């Protein structure tokens, strides 16, 4: 949680929270020991900054397609994959609406009615609340920051303010992937942006690896399209439905399709 009051700097609460979040996220990147550790370090920093149990960041690659960029722990990773598998949940709603979606109680009230399947599965993982914040500049949503808690309850005003600052810091990290080497990206005191470029290159390598991990899903969708003569969305829905029925993830099911251990050819 952010320091109370304006702090010794005399900054108002909004500015103090933003500064604190930015410095913590920057330190997390600097302290990462390897390129693949950068996203995980950012997710871990989110948990340190906020009264939540875990965090994950998902990047949207188009309708119905997402890549998990980082997760602070195993449950956070499973939550991200769960929403991708069932095609529903606060993360998907935040992507569709381009606005924060705060589910303070997945055990009772309107939240489990809004996402019944997701809420049931999340509760089985010990998750009681989820807060999804869209990532992207100027209303363009490129992904989500998903925070989960093992306790029922929403975010206090100051915590929500900090969460939005964290969201902005993660957005900047993602956007910098597309502008590596571009001047004026927040360089150091000497006016250079070498640190930003280095960070962009390190994180970009991790994103490329993550996208490769989901290549089998795209390939499996293509095979199901041919087998059932359907469009990509329908093929992905069939994969999701089968994965959920089998208690598996879409990624796991896709590997079976590619290995021809599973097919969707209609019966004669």
mmCIF file of C-alpha atoms in Angstrom:
data_model
loop_
_atom_site.group_PDB
_atom_site.id
_atom_site.type_symbol
_atom_site.label_atom_id
_atom_site.label_comp_id
_atom_site.label_asym_id
_atom_site.label_seq_id
_atom_site.Cartn_x
_atom_site.Cartn_y
_atom_site.Cartn_z
ATOM 1 C CA UNK A 1 0.000 0.000 0.000
ATOM 2 C CA UNK A 2 1.255 3.535 -0.752
ATOM 3 C CA UNK A 3 2.630 5.729 2.000
ATOM 4 C CA UNK A 4 -0.058 7.678 3.824
ATOM 5 C CA UNK A 5 -0.401 11.385 3.195
ATOM 6 C CA UNK A 6 1.653 13.410 0.784
ATOM 7 C CA UNK A 7 5.021 12.279 2.120
ATOM 8 C CA UNK A 8 8.129 14.315 2.669
ATOM 9 C CA UNK A 9 8.054 15.445 -0.950
ATOM 10 C CA UNK A 10 4.912 17.500 -0.269
ATOM 11 C CA UNK A 11 3.190 15.962 -3.313
ATOM 12 C CA UNK A 12 -0.595 15.522 -3.361
ATOM 13 C CA UNK A 13 -1.817 11.907 -2.929
ATOM 14 C CA UNK A 14 -2.333 11.267 -6.675
ATOM 15 C CA UNK A 15 1.147 12.442 -7.610
ATOM 16 C CA UNK A 16 2.757 10.655 -4.642
ATOM 17 C CA UNK A 17 1.042 7.362 -5.536
ATOM 18 C CA UNK A 18 2.092 7.687 -9.172
ATOM 19 C CA UNK A 19 5.702 8.441 -8.253
ATOM 20 C CA UNK A 20 5.840 5.585 -5.763
ATOM 21 C CA UNK A 21 4.375 3.107 -8.265
ATOM 22 C CA UNK A 22 6.686 4.237 -11.076
ATOM 23 C CA UNK A 23 9.808 4.003 -8.935
ATOM 24 C CA UNK A 24 8.872 0.552 -7.629
ATOM 25 C CA UNK A 25 8.181 -0.811 -11.127
ATOM 26 C CA UNK A 26 11.401 0.687 -12.516
ATOM 27 C CA UNK A 27 13.403 -0.831 -9.677
ATOM 28 C CA UNK A 28 11.845 -4.233 -10.356
ATOM 29 C CA UNK A 29 13.026 -4.111 -13.975
ATOM 30 C CA UNK A 30 16.516 -2.954 -13.003
ATOM 31 C CA UNK A 31 16.880 -5.754 -10.459
ATOM 32 C CA UNK A 32 15.809 -8.529 -12.835
ATOM 33 C CA UNK A 33 18.746 -10.861 -13.411
ATOM 34 C CA UNK A 34 17.765 -12.143 -16.862
ATOM 35 C CA UNK A 35 15.522 -10.989 -19.765
ATOM 36 C CA UNK A 36 12.914 -13.668 -19.063
ATOM 37 C CA UNK A 37 12.735 -12.503 -15.441
ATOM 38 C CA UNK A 38 11.590 -8.969 -16.325
ATOM 39 C CA UNK A 39 7.828 -9.643 -16.733
ATOM 40 C CA UNK A 40 7.715 -11.775 -13.596
ATOM 41 C CA UNK A 41 9.494 -9.038 -11.672
ATOM 42 C CA UNK A 42 6.862 -6.532 -12.798
ATOM 43 C CA UNK A 43 4.028 -8.819 -11.668
ATOM 44 C CA UNK A 44 5.715 -9.374 -8.307
ATOM 45 C CA UNK A 45 6.045 -5.599 -7.926
ATOM 46 C CA UNK A 46 2.291 -5.247 -8.511
ATOM 47 C CA UNK A 47 1.662 -7.534 -5.546
ATOM 48 C CA UNK A 48 4.047 -5.546 -3.345
ATOM 49 C CA UNK A 49 2.346 -2.294 -4.270
ATOM 50 C CA UNK A 50 -1.227 -3.440 -3.692
ATOM 51 C CA UNK A 51 -3.261 -5.392 -1.092
ATOM 52 C CA UNK A 52 -3.740 -8.364 -3.443
ATOM 53 C CA UNK A 53 -2.592 -11.979 -3.448
ATOM 54 C CA UNK A 54 -1.405 -12.251 -7.042
ATOM 55 C CA UNK A 55 -1.206 -10.533 -10.411
ATOM 56 C CA UNK A 56 -0.917 -11.362 -14.094
ATOM 57 C CA UNK A 57 -0.697 -9.438 -17.362
ATOM 58 C CA UNK A 58 -2.314 -10.707 -20.556
ATOM 59 C CA UNK A 59 -1.712 -9.284 -24.024
ATOM 60 C CA UNK A 60 -4.567 -9.334 -26.521
ATOM 61 C CA UNK A 61 -3.735 -10.532 -30.005
ATOM 62 C CA UNK A 62 -7.204 -9.962 -31.426
ATOM 63 C CA UNK A 63 -10.688 -11.159 -30.627
ATOM 64 C CA UNK A 64 -10.545 -14.358 -28.609
ATOM 65 C CA UNK A 65 -6.743 -14.511 -28.662
ATOM 66 C CA UNK A 66 -4.597 -13.703 -25.618
ATOM 67 C CA UNK A 67 -1.076 -14.383 -24.417
ATOM 68 C CA UNK A 68 -0.155 -14.466 -20.727
ATOM 69 C CA UNK A 69 2.809 -12.072 -20.467
ATOM 70 C CA UNK A 70 3.576 -12.623 -16.808
ATOM 71 C CA UNK A 71 2.131 -14.011 -13.588
ATOM 72 C CA UNK A 72 3.261 -13.570 -10.000
ATOM 73 C CA UNK A 73 2.446 -17.132 -8.972
ATOM 74 C CA UNK A 74 0.904 -20.383 -10.076
ATOM 75 C CA UNK A 75 -2.655 -19.435 -9.169
ATOM 76 C CA UNK A 76 -2.364 -16.139 -11.074
ATOM 77 C CA UNK A 77 -1.146 -18.049 -14.134
ATOM 78 C CA UNK A 78 -4.010 -20.545 -13.848
ATOM 79 C CA UNK A 79 -6.502 -17.687 -13.500
ATOM 80 C CA UNK A 80 -5.247 -16.134 -16.729
ATOM 81 C CA UNK A 81 -5.429 -19.456 -18.536
ATOM 82 C CA UNK A 82 -8.879 -20.147 -17.064
ATOM 83 C CA UNK A 83 -10.332 -16.957 -18.511
ATOM 84 C CA UNK A 84 -8.759 -17.769 -21.873
ATOM 85 C CA UNK A 85 -10.198 -21.285 -21.761
ATOM 86 C CA UNK A 86 -13.778 -20.372 -20.823
ATOM 87 C CA UNK A 87 -13.728 -17.146 -22.869
ATOM 88 C CA UNK A 88 -15.318 -15.227 -20.023
ATOM 89 C CA UNK A 89 -14.516 -13.418 -16.793
ATOM 90 C CA UNK A 90 -13.466 -9.940 -15.610
ATOM 91 C CA UNK A 91 -10.449 -9.969 -17.931
ATOM 92 C CA UNK A 92 -12.584 -10.537 -21.020
ATOM 93 C CA UNK A 93 -15.106 -7.939 -19.838
ATOM 94 C CA UNK A 94 -12.328 -5.374 -19.325
ATOM 95 C CA UNK A 95 -11.071 -6.064 -22.848
ATOM 96 C CA UNK A 96 -14.555 -5.720 -24.337
ATOM 97 C CA UNK A 97 -15.510 -2.603 -22.371
ATOM 98 C CA UNK A 98 -12.129 -0.879 -22.271
ATOM 99 C CA UNK A 99 -12.750 -0.004 -18.621
ATOM 100 C CA UNK A 100 -11.769 -1.419 -15.213
ATOM 101 C CA UNK A 101 -13.873 -4.361 -14.041
ATOM 102 C CA UNK A 102 -13.865 -4.892 -10.278
ATOM 103 C CA UNK A 103 -15.332 -8.158 -9.009
ATOM 104 C CA UNK A 104 -15.189 -7.828 -5.221
ATOM 105 C CA UNK A 105 -17.037 -11.065 -4.366
ATOM 106 C CA UNK A 106 -17.025 -14.123 -6.611
ATOM 107 C CA UNK A 107 -18.862 -16.172 -3.996
ATOM 108 C CA UNK A 108 -22.155 -14.249 -3.747
ATOM 109 C CA UNK A 109 -24.087 -11.362 -5.247
ATOM 110 C CA UNK A 110 -23.962 -10.091 -8.841
ATOM 111 C CA UNK A 111 -20.407 -11.185 -9.718
ATOM 112 C CA UNK A 112 -20.992 -14.966 -9.794
ATOM 113 C CA UNK A 113 -24.220 -14.353 -11.705
ATOM 114 C CA UNK A 114 -22.349 -12.330 -14.312
ATOM 115 C CA UNK A 115 -19.636 -14.976 -14.827
ATOM 116 C CA UNK A 116 -21.073 -18.210 -13.362
ATOM 117 C CA UNK A 117 -18.585 -20.670 -14.863
ATOM 118 C CA UNK A 118 -15.565 -18.491 -14.224
ATOM 119 C CA UNK A 119 -16.643 -17.655 -10.670
ATOM 120 C CA UNK A 120 -17.186 -21.327 -9.839
ATOM 121 C CA UNK A 121 -13.761 -22.332 -11.152
ATOM 122 C CA UNK A 122 -12.027 -19.345 -9.536
ATOM 123 C CA UNK A 123 -13.527 -20.202 -6.159
ATOM 124 C CA UNK A 124 -12.123 -23.698 -6.563
ATOM 125 C CA UNK A 125 -8.661 -22.118 -6.824
ATOM 126 C CA UNK A 126 -9.234 -20.141 -3.629
ATOM 127 C CA UNK A 127 -9.825 -16.838 -5.438
ATOM 128 C CA UNK A 128 -12.512 -14.622 -3.954
ATOM 129 C CA UNK A 129 -12.068 -11.292 -5.787
ATOM 130 C CA UNK A 130 -10.601 -10.197 -9.128
ATOM 131 C CA UNK A 131 -9.788 -6.720 -10.427
ATOM 132 C CA UNK A 132 -9.074 -6.369 -14.159
ATOM 133 C CA UNK A 133 -7.653 -3.135 -15.577
ATOM 134 C CA UNK A 134 -7.333 -2.592 -19.344
ATOM 135 C CA UNK A 135 -3.912 -1.708 -20.723
ATOM 136 C CA UNK A 136 -3.431 0.667 -23.633
ATOM 137 C CA UNK A 137 -3.103 4.328 -24.584
ATOM 138 C CA UNK A 138 -5.901 6.608 -25.702
ATOM 139 C CA UNK A 139 -8.715 4.112 -25.314
ATOM 140 C CA UNK A 140 -6.973 1.389 -27.351
ATOM 141 C CA UNK A 141 -6.939 -1.818 -25.295
ATOM 142 C CA UNK A 142 -3.931 -4.078 -25.872
ATOM 143 C CA UNK A 143 -4.255 -6.277 -22.804
ATOM 144 C CA UNK A 144 -5.201 -6.376 -19.139
ATOM 145 C CA UNK A 145 -3.614 -6.255 -15.722
ATOM 146 C CA UNK A 146 -5.450 -8.811 -13.581
ATOM 147 C CA UNK A 147 -5.205 -8.728 -9.798
ATOM 148 C CA UNK A 148 -6.686 -11.412 -7.564
ATOM 149 C CA UNK A 149 -7.300 -11.732 -3.849
ATOM 150 C CA UNK A 150 -8.014 -14.722 -1.648
ATOM 151 C CA UNK A 151 -10.363 -12.536 0.402
ATOM 152 C CA UNK A 152 -13.727 -11.001 -0.429
ATOM 153 C CA UNK A 153 -13.695 -7.216 -0.698
ATOM 154 C CA UNK A 154 -13.014 -4.336 -3.051
ATOM 155 C CA UNK A 155 -10.109 -1.914 -3.293
ATOM 156 C CA UNK A 156 -10.038 1.170 -1.102
ATOM 157 C CA UNK A 157 -9.927 4.524 -2.889
ATOM 158 C CA UNK A 158 -6.194 4.984 -2.320
ATOM 159 C CA UNK A 159 -5.467 1.398 -3.388
ATOM 160 C CA UNK A 160 -7.504 1.821 -6.565
ATOM 161 C CA UNK A 161 -5.576 5.005 -7.300
ATOM 162 C CA UNK A 162 -2.323 3.097 -6.917
ATOM 163 C CA UNK A 163 -3.653 0.236 -9.068
ATOM 164 C CA UNK A 164 -4.397 2.674 -11.878
ATOM 165 C CA UNK A 165 -0.864 4.081 -11.573
ATOM 166 C CA UNK A 166 0.532 0.563 -11.771
ATOM 167 C CA UNK A 167 -1.670 -0.074 -14.802
ATOM 168 C CA UNK A 168 -0.202 3.006 -16.484
ATOM 169 C CA UNK A 169 3.363 1.857 -15.721
ATOM 170 C CA UNK A 170 2.687 -1.571 -17.260
ATOM 171 C CA UNK A 171 1.068 0.081 -20.287
ATOM 172 C CA UNK A 172 4.198 2.161 -20.839
ATOM 173 C CA UNK A 173 6.337 -0.993 -20.694
ATOM 174 C CA UNK A 174 4.173 -2.660 -23.342
ATOM 175 C CA UNK A 175 3.976 0.387 -25.585
ATOM 176 C CA UNK A 176 7.739 0.848 -25.479
ATOM 177 C CA UNK A 177 8.061 -2.513 -27.197
ATOM 178 C CA UNK A 178 6.817 -0.808 -30.347
ATOM 179 C CA UNK A 179 9.021 2.242 -30.048
ATOM 180 C CA UNK A 180 12.461 0.896 -29.144
ATOM 181 C CA UNK A 181 15.113 3.408 -30.004
ATOM 182 C CA UNK A 182 12.615 6.272 -30.241
ATOM 183 C CA UNK A 183 13.941 9.395 -28.518
ATOM 184 C CA UNK A 184 12.109 11.003 -25.632
ATOM 185 C CA UNK A 185 10.949 7.852 -23.870
ATOM 186 C CA UNK A 186 11.944 9.018 -20.423
ATOM 187 C CA UNK A 187 15.726 8.844 -20.439
ATOM 188 C CA UNK A 188 18.004 9.450 -17.515
ATOM 189 C CA UNK A 189 19.452 12.656 -16.170
ATOM 190 C CA UNK A 190 21.979 12.803 -19.014
ATOM 191 C CA UNK A 191 19.174 13.000 -21.567
ATOM 192 C CA UNK A 192 19.769 9.545 -23.054
ATOM 193 C CA UNK A 193 17.230 6.781 -23.327
ATOM 194 C CA UNK A 194 19.677 3.848 -23.250
ATOM 195 C CA UNK A 195 17.989 2.339 -20.202
ATOM 196 C CA UNK A 196 14.578 2.392 -21.872
ATOM 197 C CA UNK A 197 15.883 0.845 -25.084
ATOM 198 C CA UNK A 198 17.657 -1.890 -23.127
ATOM 199 C CA UNK A 199 14.474 -2.624 -21.175
ATOM 200 C CA UNK A 200 12.379 -2.727 -24.343
ATOM 201 C CA UNK A 201 14.715 -5.203 -26.009
ATOM 202 C CA UNK A 202 14.766 -7.472 -22.944
ATOM 203 C CA UNK A 203 10.997 -7.485 -22.530
ATOM 204 C CA UNK A 204 10.434 -7.874 -26.280
ATOM 205 C CA UNK A 205 12.426 -11.123 -26.243
ATOM 206 C CA UNK A 206 10.182 -12.496 -23.483
ATOM 207 C CA UNK A 207 6.995 -11.525 -25.331
ATOM 208 C CA UNK A 208 8.254 -13.281 -28.455
ATOM 209 C CA UNK A 209 8.817 -16.451 -26.420
ATOM 210 C CA UNK A 210 5.319 -16.194 -24.898
ATOM 211 C CA UNK A 211 3.711 -15.830 -28.311
ATOM 212 C CA UNK A 212 5.597 -18.905 -29.488
ATOM 213 C CA UNK A 213 4.093 -20.847 -26.592
ATOM 214 C CA UNK A 214 0.597 -20.125 -27.932
ATOM 215 C CA UNK A 215 1.385 -20.874 -31.576
ATOM 216 C CA UNK A 216 -0.027 -24.377 -31.181
ATOM 217 C CA UNK A 217 -3.425 -22.892 -30.264
ATOM 218 C CA UNK A 218 -3.571 -20.920 -33.519
ATOM 219 C CA UNK A 219 -2.488 -23.987 -35.498
ATOM 220 C CA UNK A 220 -5.071 -26.179 -33.773
ATOM 221 C CA UNK A 221 -7.785 -23.618 -34.530
ATOM 222 C CA UNK A 222 -6.854 -23.909 -38.212
ATOM 223 C CA UNK A 223 -7.132 -27.683 -38.120
ATOM 224 C CA UNK A 224 -10.520 -27.565 -36.389
ATOM 225 C CA UNK A 225 -11.729 -25.024 -38.982
ATOM 226 C CA UNK A 226 -10.962 -27.541 -41.743
ATOM 227 C CA UNK A 227 -12.423 -30.507 -39.855
ATOM 228 C CA UNK A 228 -15.715 -28.789 -39.027
ATOM 229 C CA UNK A 229 -15.870 -26.255 -41.874
ATOM 230 C CA UNK A 230 -16.349 -23.347 -39.455
ATOM 231 C CA UNK A 231 -14.845 -19.890 -38.973
ATOM 232 C CA UNK A 232 -11.977 -19.147 -36.519
ATOM 233 C CA UNK A 233 -14.239 -17.967 -33.697
ATOM 234 C CA UNK A 234 -16.393 -21.086 -33.894
ATOM 235 C CA UNK A 235 -13.318 -23.311 -34.001
ATOM 236 C CA UNK A 236 -11.874 -21.610 -30.909
ATOM 237 C CA UNK A 237 -15.239 -21.968 -29.147
ATOM 238 C CA UNK A 238 -15.221 -25.704 -29.867
ATOM 239 C CA UNK A 239 -11.706 -26.023 -28.470
ATOM 240 C CA UNK A 240 -12.688 -24.058 -25.364
ATOM 241 C CA UNK A 241 -15.822 -26.117 -24.800
ATOM 242 C CA UNK A 242 -13.958 -29.408 -25.119
ATOM 243 C CA UNK A 243 -11.116 -28.172 -22.884
ATOM 244 C CA UNK A 244 -13.518 -27.099 -20.169
ATOM 245 C CA UNK A 245 -15.469 -30.366 -20.368
ATOM 246 C CA UNK A 246 -12.227 -32.338 -20.027
ATOM 247 C CA UNK A 247 -10.926 -30.169 -17.179
ATOM 248 C CA UNK A 248 -7.928 -29.044 -19.224
ATOM 249 C CA UNK A 249 -6.592 -25.815 -20.720
ATOM 250 C CA UNK A 250 -6.932 -24.774 -24.352
ATOM 251 C CA UNK A 251 -3.167 -25.015 -24.768
ATOM 252 C CA UNK A 252 -3.114 -28.616 -23.538
ATOM 253 C CA UNK A 253 -5.974 -29.595 -25.842
ATOM 254 C CA UNK A 254 -4.324 -27.889 -28.820
ATOM 255 C CA UNK A 255 -1.235 -30.070 -28.428
ATOM 256 C CA UNK A 256 -3.408 -33.185 -28.709
ATOM 257 C CA UNK A 257 -5.060 -31.818 -31.863
ATOM 258 C CA UNK A 258 -1.673 -31.104 -33.451
ATOM 259 C CA UNK A 259 -0.398 -34.554 -32.489
ATOM 260 C CA UNK A 260 -3.584 -36.033 -34.005
ATOM 261 C CA UNK A 261 -4.510 -37.684 -30.730
ATOM 262 C CA UNK A 262 -7.765 -35.730 -30.927
ATOM 263 C CA UNK A 263 -9.843 -34.654 -33.895
ATOM 264 C CA UNK A 264 -13.146 -32.883 -34.460
ATOM 265 C CA UNK A 265 -14.081 -34.616 -37.696
ATOM 266 C CA UNK A 266 -17.881 -35.064 -37.732
ATOM 267 C CA UNK A 267 -18.980 -38.665 -37.445
ATOM 268 C CA UNK A 268 -20.212 -40.265 -40.665
#
